[in-house]
GROMACS .gro file of C-alpha atoms in nm:
model
  141
    1MET     CA    1  -2.718   4.052  -3.693
    2TYR     CA    2  -2.558   3.757  -3.505
    3HIS     CA    3  -2.881   3.648  -3.335
    4GLY     CA    4  -2.740   3.646  -2.983
    5ILE     CA    5  -2.394   3.512  -3.072
    6SER     CA    6  -2.104   3.733  -2.976
    7PRO     CA    7  -1.878   3.832  -3.269
    8LYS     CA    8  -1.580   3.760  -3.041
    9LEU     CA    9  -1.653   3.386  -3.074
   10PHE     CA   10  -1.551   3.402  -3.438
   11SER     CA   11  -1.210   3.545  -3.361
   12VAL     CA   12  -1.109   3.265  -3.122
   13PRO     CA   13  -0.820   3.068  -3.278
   14TYR     CA   14  -0.883   2.701  -3.351
   15SER     CA   15  -0.802   2.464  -3.070
   16LYS     CA   16  -0.831   2.087  -3.077
   17ASN     CA   17  -0.994   2.116  -2.736
   18LEU     CA   18  -1.281   2.325  -2.872
   19MET     CA   19  -1.584   2.134  -2.994
   20GLN     CA   20  -1.640   2.189  -3.367
   21HIS     CA   21  -1.992   2.264  -3.482
   22LEU     CA   22  -2.123   2.066  -3.782
   23TYR     CA   23  -2.160   2.383  -3.988
   24ASN     CA   24  -1.828   2.541  -3.888
   25LEU     CA   25  -1.692   2.696  -4.206
   26ASN     CA   26  -1.349   2.726  -4.044
   27HIS     CA   27  -1.305   2.351  -4.027
   28PRO     CA   28  -0.934   2.266  -3.985
   29LYS     CA   29  -0.933   2.062  -4.307
   30GLY     CA   30  -1.091   2.348  -4.500
   31THR     CA   31  -1.421   2.167  -4.554
   32PRO     CA   32  -1.721   2.198  -4.325
   33GLN     CA   33  -1.780   1.873  -4.139
   34ASN     CA   34  -2.132   1.831  -4.274
   35ILE     CA   35  -2.011   1.849  -4.636
   36GLU     CA   36  -1.716   1.619  -4.564
   37ARG     CA   37  -1.947   1.361  -4.405
   38GLU     CA   38  -2.190   1.385  -4.696
   39GLN     CA   39  -1.905   1.326  -4.943
   40GLN     CA   40  -1.781   1.027  -4.743
   41ASN     CA   41  -2.134   0.883  -4.730
   42GLN     CA   42  -2.172   0.927  -5.106
   43MET     CA   43  -1.839   0.751  -5.166
   44LYS     CA   44  -1.941   0.466  -4.938
   45GLU     CA   45  -2.281   0.445  -5.107
   46LYS     CA   46  -2.119   0.437  -5.450
   47ASP     CA   47  -1.877   0.164  -5.343
   48ARG     CA   48  -2.156  -0.038  -5.185
   49HIS     CA   49  -2.425  -0.001  -5.450
   50THR     CA   50  -2.597  -0.315  -5.569
   51HIS     CA   51  -2.840  -0.417  -5.843
   52ALA     CA   52  -3.147  -0.637  -5.842
   53TYR     CA   53  -3.160  -0.909  -6.106
   54PHE     CA   54  -3.415  -1.167  -6.215
   55GLY     CA   55  -3.499  -1.389  -6.507
   56ALA     CA   56  -3.531  -1.744  -6.632
   57THR     CA   57  -3.262  -1.988  -6.732
   58ILE     CA   58  -3.233  -2.116  -7.087
   59CYS     CA   59  -3.449  -2.427  -7.135
   60GLU     CA   60  -3.257  -2.751  -7.084
   61ASP     CA   61  -3.385  -3.106  -7.032
   62GLY     CA   62  -3.738  -2.983  -7.103
   63HIS     CA   63  -3.762  -2.719  -6.826
   64THR     CA   64  -3.639  -2.381  -6.702
   65HIS     CA   65  -3.575  -2.231  -6.359
   66LEU     CA   66  -3.624  -1.879  -6.232
   67HIS     CA   67  -3.336  -1.695  -6.068
   68LEU     CA   68  -3.354  -1.371  -5.875
   69GLY     CA   69  -3.147  -1.183  -5.624
   70VAL     CA   70  -2.933  -0.882  -5.546
   71THR     CA   71  -2.574  -0.850  -5.661
   72GLY     CA   72  -2.286  -0.807  -5.421
   73ALA     CA   73  -2.134  -0.462  -5.367
   74ALA     CA   74  -1.937  -0.300  -5.648
   75ILE     CA   75  -1.586  -0.435  -5.706
   76GLU     CA   76  -1.353  -0.179  -5.866
   77SER     CA   77  -1.176  -0.281  -6.187
   78LYS     CA   78  -0.990  -0.121  -6.479
   79ASP     CA   79  -1.322  -0.109  -6.670
   80GLY     CA   80  -1.504   0.068  -6.386
   81HIS     CA   81  -1.654  -0.199  -6.164
   82TYR     CA   82  -1.842  -0.527  -6.165
   83HIS     CA   83  -2.057  -0.726  -5.921
   84LYS     CA   84  -2.068  -1.083  -5.793
   85VAL     CA   85  -2.394  -1.273  -5.845
   86TYR     CA   86  -2.467  -1.600  -5.672
   87GLY     CA   87  -2.756  -1.804  -5.540
   88ASN     CA   88  -2.990  -2.088  -5.621
   89THR     CA   89  -3.246  -2.114  -5.896
   90THR     CA   90  -3.602  -2.204  -5.811
   91PHE     CA   91  -3.685  -2.568  -5.744
   92ASN     CA   92  -3.829  -2.728  -6.055
   93ASP     CA   93  -3.836  -3.083  -6.197
   94GLU     CA   94  -3.725  -3.221  -5.858
   95HIS     CA   95  -3.405  -3.010  -5.833
   96PHE     CA   96  -3.246  -2.664  -5.830
   97HIS     CA   97  -2.911  -2.527  -5.950
   98TYR     CA   98  -2.647  -2.319  -5.771
   99TYR     CA   99  -2.478  -2.039  -5.965
  100GLU     CA  100  -2.188  -1.804  -5.897
  101ALA     CA  101  -2.045  -1.553  -6.144
  102HIS     CA  102  -1.959  -1.188  -6.205
  103THR     CA  103  -2.131  -0.924  -6.413
  104GLY     CA  104  -1.961  -0.741  -6.694
  105PRO     CA  105  -1.856  -0.375  -6.664
  106PRO     CA  106  -2.116  -0.099  -6.631
  107ILE     CA  107  -2.322   0.002  -6.934
  108GLN     CA  108  -2.414   0.370  -6.897
  109LEU     CA  109  -2.771   0.477  -6.964
  110PRO     CA  110  -2.865   0.829  -7.080
  111ASP     CA  111  -3.031   0.923  -6.749
  112GLY     CA  112  -2.721   0.877  -6.529
  113TYR     CA  113  -2.809   0.520  -6.432
  114HIS     CA  114  -2.622   0.210  -6.541
  115ILE     CA  115  -2.678  -0.164  -6.583
  116HIS     CA  116  -2.456  -0.472  -6.619
  117TYR     CA  117  -2.476  -0.764  -6.861
  118THR     CA  118  -2.400  -1.112  -6.735
  119GLU     CA  119  -2.371  -1.451  -6.900
  120PHE     CA  120  -2.278  -1.775  -6.721
  121LYS     CA  121  -2.369  -2.138  -6.659
  122THR     CA  122  -2.526  -2.290  -6.349
  123LYS     CA  123  -2.359  -2.574  -6.162
  124GLU     CA  124  -2.464  -2.923  -6.268
  125SER     CA  125  -2.764  -3.077  -6.097
  126ASN     CA  126  -2.980  -3.371  -6.205
  127GLY     CA  127  -2.734  -3.443  -6.486
  128HIS     CA  128  -2.746  -3.106  -6.665
  129ILE     CA  129  -2.667  -2.733  -6.647
  130HIS     CA  130  -2.850  -2.419  -6.761
  131ASP     CA  131  -2.723  -2.101  -6.925
  132ILE     CA  132  -2.819  -1.768  -6.772
  133LYS     CA  133  -2.801  -1.447  -6.976
  134GLY     CA  134  -2.939  -1.108  -6.890
  135PHE     CA  135  -2.907  -0.761  -6.746
  136THR     CA  136  -2.922  -0.628  -6.393
  137ALA     CA  137  -3.176  -0.366  -6.294
  138ALA     CA  138  -3.057  -0.004  -6.329
  139SER     CA  139  -2.875   0.173  -6.048
  140LYS     CA  140  -2.772   0.537  -6.009
  141TYR     CA  141  -2.416   0.471  -5.893
   0.00000   0.00000   0.00000
């Protein structure tokens, strides 16, 4: 019935000095510690989720550059959240371009995932700039 555990153990009142077991259903906050930790980890994961992104710049001055990376962690906003994107394009035509921008709000997909649209300009290099437009890869959170 109790597999070697005395039923008297269950009637001991809670004491801060007693070690709490991960699966203790009488957790002082009313939630077992393992479930509470899982919920905290999910919240942290949701707050920290990122997206991959990649693509090519719009052609300018007779050439394009590739850009790829991973967004920063989610930044909460009134529209849900957005992400920072920054980095360097690939080296082409004797130069590269730095870029730094933010994505738009999340665009929900039917399967529970979401993406973000972004549109911005690179910094000037070699006398010109490039436009970047595109979507991030899908993410569950």
